[in-house]
mmCIF file with all atom_site columns, C-alpha atoms in Angstrom:
data_model
loop_
_atom_site.group_PDB
_atom_site.id
_atom_site.type_symbol
_atom_site.label_atom_id
_atom_site.label_alt_id
_atom_site.label_comp_id
_atom_site.label_asym_id
_atom_site.label_entity_id
_atom_site.label_seq_id
_atom_site.pdbx_PDB_ins_code
_atom_site.Cartn_x
_atom_site.Cartn_y
_atom_site.Cartn_z
_atom_site.occupancy
_atom_site.B_iso_or_equiv
_atom_site.pdbx_formal_charge
_atom_site.auth_seq_id
_atom_site.auth_comp_id
_atom_site.auth_asym_id
_atom_site.auth_atom_id
_atom_site.pdbx_PDB_model_num
ATOM 1   C CA . GLN A 1 1   ? -3.629  12.775  -2.894  1.00 0.00 ? 1   GLN A CA 1
ATOM 2   C CA . VAL A 1 2   ? -3.195  10.975  0.032   1.00 0.00 ? 2   VAL A CA 1
ATOM 3   C CA . GLN A 1 3   ? -1.513  11.895  3.322   1.00 0.00 ? 3   GLN A CA 1
ATOM 4   C CA . LEU A 1 4   ? 0.691   9.304   4.972   1.00 0.00 ? 4   LEU A CA 1
ATOM 5   C CA . VAL A 1 5   ? 2.519   9.184   8.255   1.00 0.00 ? 5   VAL A CA 1
ATOM 6   C CA . GLU A 1 6   ? 4.759   6.490   9.582   1.00 0.00 ? 6   GLU A CA 1
ATOM 7   C CA . SER A 1 7   ? 5.587   5.896   12.650  1.00 0.00 ? 7   SER A CA 1
ATOM 8   C CA . GLY A 1 8   ? 7.453   2.646   14.894  1.00 0.00 ? 8   GLY A CA 1
ATOM 9   C CA . GLY A 1 9   ? 11.043  3.214   13.571  1.00 0.00 ? 9   GLY A CA 1
ATOM 10  C CA . GLY A 1 10  ? 14.248  3.417   16.190  1.00 0.00 ? 10  GLY A CA 1
ATOM 11  C CA . LEU A 1 11  ? 17.309  1.743   17.385  1.00 0.00 ? 11  LEU A CA 1
ATOM 12  C CA . VAL A 1 12  ? 17.503  -2.137  17.591  1.00 0.00 ? 12  VAL A CA 1
ATOM 13  C CA . GLN A 1 13  ? 19.912  -4.130  17.865  1.00 0.00 ? 13  GLN A CA 1
ATOM 14  C CA . PRO A 1 14  ? 20.904  -7.143  15.142  1.00 0.00 ? 14  PRO A CA 1
ATOM 15  C CA . GLY A 1 15  ? 18.757  -9.811  15.565  1.00 0.00 ? 15  GLY A CA 1
ATOM 16  C CA . GLY A 1 16  ? 16.075  -7.850  16.735  1.00 0.00 ? 16  GLY A CA 1
ATOM 17  C CA . SER A 1 17  ? 12.348  -6.883  15.716  1.00 0.00 ? 17  SER A CA 1
ATOM 18  C CA . LEU A 1 18  ? 10.540  -3.426  15.128  1.00 0.00 ? 18  LEU A CA 1
ATOM 19  C CA . ARG A 1 19  ? 7.006   -2.646  13.745  1.00 0.00 ? 19  ARG A CA 1
ATOM 20  C CA . LEU A 1 20  ? 6.701   0.182   11.476  1.00 0.00 ? 20  LEU A CA 1
ATOM 21  C CA . SER A 1 21  ? 3.268   1.535   10.621  1.00 0.00 ? 21  SER A CA 1
ATOM 22  C CA . CYS A 1 22  ? 1.861   3.657   8.012   1.00 0.00 ? 22  CYS A CA 1
ATOM 23  C CA . LEU A 1 23  ? -1.345  5.836   8.945   1.00 0.00 ? 23  LEU A CA 1
ATOM 24  C CA . VAL A 1 24  ? -3.247  6.862   5.622   1.00 0.00 ? 24  VAL A CA 1
ATOM 25  C CA . SER A 1 25  ? -5.366  10.267  5.721   1.00 0.00 ? 25  SER A CA 1
ATOM 26  C CA . GLY A 1 26  ? -7.447  12.076  3.061   1.00 0.00 ? 26  GLY A CA 1
ATOM 27  C CA . GLY A 1 27  ? -8.213  8.855   0.996   1.00 0.00 ? 27  GLY A CA 1
ATOM 28  C CA . ILE A 1 28  ? -9.668  5.227   1.257   1.00 0.00 ? 28  ILE A CA 1
ATOM 29  C CA . ILE A 1 29  ? -6.562  2.811   1.768   1.00 0.00 ? 29  ILE A CA 1
ATOM 30  C CA . ARG A 1 30  ? -8.672  -0.058  0.045   1.00 0.00 ? 30  ARG A CA 1
ATOM 31  C CA . ILE A 1 31  ? -8.058  1.346   -3.466  1.00 0.00 ? 31  ILE A CA 1
ATOM 32  C CA . TYR A 1 32  ? -4.390  1.540   -3.223  1.00 0.00 ? 32  TYR A CA 1
ATOM 33  C CA . ALA A 1 33  ? -1.387  0.069   -3.770  1.00 0.00 ? 33  ALA A CA 1
ATOM 34  C CA . MET A 1 34  ? 1.022   0.689   -0.808  1.00 0.00 ? 34  MET A CA 1
ATOM 35  C CA . GLY A 1 35  ? 4.689   -0.538  -0.433  1.00 0.00 ? 35  GLY A CA 1
ATOM 36  C CA . TRP A 1 36  ? 7.275   0.279   2.164   1.00 0.00 ? 36  TRP A CA 1
ATOM 37  C CA . TYR A 1 37  ? 10.625  1.744   0.553   1.00 0.00 ? 37  TYR A CA 1
ATOM 38  C CA . ARG A 1 38  ? 13.882  2.618   2.222   1.00 0.00 ? 38  ARG A CA 1
ATOM 39  C CA . GLN A 1 39  ? 16.776  4.429   1.807   1.00 0.00 ? 39  GLN A CA 1
ATOM 40  C CA . ALA A 1 40  ? 20.506  4.231   3.710   1.00 0.00 ? 40  ALA A CA 1
ATOM 41  C CA . PRO A 1 41  ? 22.464  6.961   3.457   1.00 0.00 ? 41  PRO A CA 1
ATOM 42  C CA . GLY A 1 42  ? 24.856  7.674   0.144   1.00 0.00 ? 42  GLY A CA 1
ATOM 43  C CA . LYS A 1 43  ? 22.422  4.950   -1.332  1.00 0.00 ? 43  LYS A CA 1
ATOM 44  C CA . GLN A 1 44  ? 19.025  5.617   -3.852  1.00 0.00 ? 44  GLN A CA 1
ATOM 45  C CA . ARG A 1 45  ? 15.302  4.925   -1.856  1.00 0.00 ? 45  ARG A CA 1
ATOM 46  C CA . GLU A 1 46  ? 14.729  0.774   -2.844  1.00 0.00 ? 46  GLU A CA 1
ATOM 47  C CA . MET A 1 47  ? 11.530  -0.879  -2.655  1.00 0.00 ? 47  MET A CA 1
ATOM 48  C CA . VAL A 1 48  ? 11.582  -3.311  0.368   1.00 0.00 ? 48  VAL A CA 1
ATOM 49  C CA . ALA A 1 49  ? 7.701   -4.574  0.459   1.00 0.00 ? 49  ALA A CA 1
ATOM 50  C CA . THR A 1 50  ? 4.710   -3.934  -1.647  1.00 0.00 ? 50  THR A CA 1
ATOM 51  C CA . ILE A 1 51  ? 1.258   -5.353  -1.299  1.00 0.00 ? 51  ILE A CA 1
ATOM 52  C CA . THR A 1 52  ? -1.753  -4.604  -3.898  1.00 0.00 ? 52  THR A CA 1
ATOM 53  C CA . THR A 1 53  ? -5.231  -3.958  -3.108  1.00 0.00 ? 53  THR A CA 1
ATOM 54  C CA . GLY A 1 54  ? -5.912  -7.266  -3.401  1.00 0.00 ? 54  GLY A CA 1
ATOM 55  C CA . GLY A 1 55  ? -3.228  -8.721  -0.603  1.00 0.00 ? 55  GLY A CA 1
ATOM 56  C CA . THR A 1 56  ? -0.667  -10.087 -3.468  1.00 0.00 ? 56  THR A CA 1
ATOM 57  C CA . THR A 1 57  ? 2.538   -9.441  -1.766  1.00 0.00 ? 57  THR A CA 1
ATOM 58  C CA . ASN A 1 58  ? 6.101   -8.879  -2.831  1.00 0.00 ? 58  ASN A CA 1
ATOM 59  C CA . TYR A 1 59  ? 9.690   -8.716  -1.212  1.00 0.00 ? 59  TYR A CA 1
ATOM 60  C CA . ILE A 1 60  ? 13.273  -7.184  -1.830  1.00 0.00 ? 60  ILE A CA 1
ATOM 61  C CA . ASP A 1 61  ? 15.415  -10.541 -1.686  1.00 0.00 ? 61  ASP A CA 1
ATOM 62  C CA . SER A 1 62  ? 17.189  -9.166  0.739   1.00 0.00 ? 62  SER A CA 1
ATOM 63  C CA . VAL A 1 63  ? 13.815  -9.284  3.349   1.00 0.00 ? 63  VAL A CA 1
ATOM 64  C CA . LYS A 1 64  ? 12.317  -12.319 2.160   1.00 0.00 ? 64  LYS A CA 1
ATOM 65  C CA . GLY A 1 65  ? 11.307  -14.461 4.998   1.00 0.00 ? 65  GLY A CA 1
ATOM 66  C CA . ARG A 1 66  ? 12.238  -12.040 7.662   1.00 0.00 ? 66  ARG A CA 1
ATOM 67  C CA . PHE A 1 67  ? 9.860   -9.133  6.983   1.00 0.00 ? 67  PHE A CA 1
ATOM 68  C CA . THR A 1 68  ? 6.080   -9.158  6.486   1.00 0.00 ? 68  THR A CA 1
ATOM 69  C CA . ILE A 1 69  ? 3.677   -6.568  4.904   1.00 0.00 ? 69  ILE A CA 1
ATOM 70  C CA . SER A 1 70  ? 0.277   -6.440  5.425   1.00 0.00 ? 70  SER A CA 1
ATOM 71  C CA . ARG A 1 71  ? -2.459  -4.154  5.461   1.00 0.00 ? 71  ARG A CA 1
ATOM 72  C CA . ASP A 1 72  ? -5.930  -2.932  7.621   1.00 0.00 ? 72  ASP A CA 1
ATOM 73  C CA . ASN A 1 73  ? -8.318  -1.205  5.164   1.00 0.00 ? 73  ASN A CA 1
ATOM 74  C CA . ALA A 1 74  ? -10.767 -0.748  8.391   1.00 0.00 ? 74  ALA A CA 1
ATOM 75  C CA . LYS A 1 75  ? -7.942  1.243   10.291  1.00 0.00 ? 75  LYS A CA 1
ATOM 76  C CA . ASN A 1 76  ? -6.658  2.496   6.729   1.00 0.00 ? 76  ASN A CA 1
ATOM 77  C CA . THR A 1 77  ? -3.586  1.270   8.315   1.00 0.00 ? 77  THR A CA 1
ATOM 78  C CA . VAL A 1 78  ? -0.453  -0.573  6.274   1.00 0.00 ? 78  VAL A CA 1
ATOM 79  C CA . ASN A 1 79  ? 2.767   -2.031  8.167   1.00 0.00 ? 79  ASN A CA 1
ATOM 80  C CA . LEU A 1 80  ? 5.501   -4.287  8.135   1.00 0.00 ? 80  LEU A CA 1
ATOM 81  C CA . GLN A 1 81  ? 6.610   -6.163  10.471  1.00 0.00 ? 81  GLN A CA 1
ATOM 82  C CA . MET A 1 82  ? 10.601  -6.645  10.762  1.00 0.00 ? 82  MET A CA 1
ATOM 83  C CA . ASN A 1 83  ? 12.379  -9.900  12.248  1.00 0.00 ? 83  ASN A CA 1
ATOM 84  C CA . SER A 1 84  ? 16.057  -10.462 12.330  1.00 0.00 ? 84  SER A CA 1
ATOM 85  C CA . LEU A 1 85  ? 16.952  -7.239  11.562  1.00 0.00 ? 85  LEU A CA 1
ATOM 86  C CA . LYS A 1 86  ? 20.797  -6.803  10.432  1.00 0.00 ? 86  LYS A CA 1
ATOM 87  C CA . PRO A 1 87  ? 22.838  -3.672  10.118  1.00 0.00 ? 87  PRO A CA 1
ATOM 88  C CA . GLU A 1 88  ? 22.178  -3.594  6.492   1.00 0.00 ? 88  GLU A CA 1
ATOM 89  C CA . ASP A 1 89  ? 18.311  -2.824  7.178   1.00 0.00 ? 89  ASP A CA 1
ATOM 90  C CA . THR A 1 90  ? 19.065  0.709   8.273   1.00 0.00 ? 90  THR A CA 1
ATOM 91  C CA . ALA A 1 91  ? 17.438  3.073   6.494   1.00 0.00 ? 91  ALA A CA 1
ATOM 92  C CA . VAL A 1 92  ? 15.227  5.804   6.396   1.00 0.00 ? 92  VAL A CA 1
ATOM 93  C CA . TYR A 1 93  ? 11.684  4.123   6.109   1.00 0.00 ? 93  TYR A CA 1
ATOM 94  C CA . TYR A 1 94  ? 8.944   5.409   3.633   1.00 0.00 ? 94  TYR A CA 1
ATOM 95  C CA . CYS A 1 95  ? 5.284   4.422   3.325   1.00 0.00 ? 95  CYS A CA 1
ATOM 96  C CA . HIS A 1 96  ? 3.887   4.958   0.020   1.00 0.00 ? 96  HIS A CA 1
ATOM 97  C CA . ALA A 1 97  ? 0.741   4.385   -1.852  1.00 0.00 ? 97  ALA A CA 1
ATOM 98  C CA . GLY A 1 98  ? -0.392  4.468   -5.187  1.00 0.00 ? 98  GLY A CA 1
ATOM 99  C CA . ILE A 1 99  ? -3.499  4.663   -7.830  1.00 0.00 ? 99  ILE A CA 1
ATOM 100 C CA . TYR A 1 100 ? -3.485  5.312   -11.538 1.00 0.00 ? 100 TYR A CA 1
ATOM 101 C CA . GLY A 1 101 ? 0.207   6.330   -11.733 1.00 0.00 ? 101 GLY A CA 1
ATOM 102 C CA . ARG A 1 102 ? -0.733  8.972   -8.669  1.00 0.00 ? 102 ARG A CA 1
ATOM 103 C CA . ASP A 1 103 ? 1.994   8.450   -6.051  1.00 0.00 ? 103 ASP A CA 1
ATOM 104 C CA . SER A 1 104 ? 2.068   9.796   -2.329  1.00 0.00 ? 104 SER A CA 1
ATOM 105 C CA . TRP A 1 105 ? 4.725   9.486   0.148   1.00 0.00 ? 105 TRP A CA 1
ATOM 106 C CA . GLY A 1 106 ? 5.218   9.837   3.839   1.00 0.00 ? 106 GLY A CA 1
ATOM 107 C CA . LYS A 1 107 ? 7.995   11.682  5.362   1.00 0.00 ? 107 LYS A CA 1
ATOM 108 C CA . GLY A 1 108 ? 9.845   8.459   6.685   1.00 0.00 ? 108 GLY A CA 1
ATOM 109 C CA . THR A 1 109 ? 11.090  6.892   9.782   1.00 0.00 ? 109 THR A CA 1
ATOM 110 C CA . LEU A 1 110 ? 14.702  5.951   10.594  1.00 0.00 ? 110 LEU A CA 1
ATOM 111 C CA . VAL A 1 111 ? 15.367  2.466   11.192  1.00 0.00 ? 111 VAL A CA 1
ATOM 112 C CA . THR A 1 112 ? 18.893  1.595   13.154  1.00 0.00 ? 112 THR A CA 1
ATOM 113 C CA . VAL A 1 113 ? 20.128  -1.295  13.138  1.00 0.00 ? 113 VAL A CA 1
ATOM 114 C CA . VAL A 1 114 ? 23.443  -1.482  15.479  1.00 0.00 ? 114 VAL A CA 1
ATOM 115 C CA . SER A 1 115 ? 25.087  -3.200  18.015  1.00 0.00 ? 115 SER A CA 1
#
């Protein structure tokens, strides 16, 4: 399994932006399907955005048009650009890597959107 370390979380006002990054070590990122998930207090973890090895992306409906997932295979990173943030985006965001049914998770980074 690879090791994932998220960064970029923080406190932001509604309408603001944050960029999350996930650094992957112990493996070659280009062979992994990557994704960002989030878990808000009292709620189940949910998929936010995923990107395949070929670059195909998928988003949960509530973030479409606001969030963009990207991967930089040369730097072994996957990023999540989050714009027009809303209070309901507040959650711990987790990076995920998957291959052949094997999953790796980061420890998460907290995003708080509050006036």
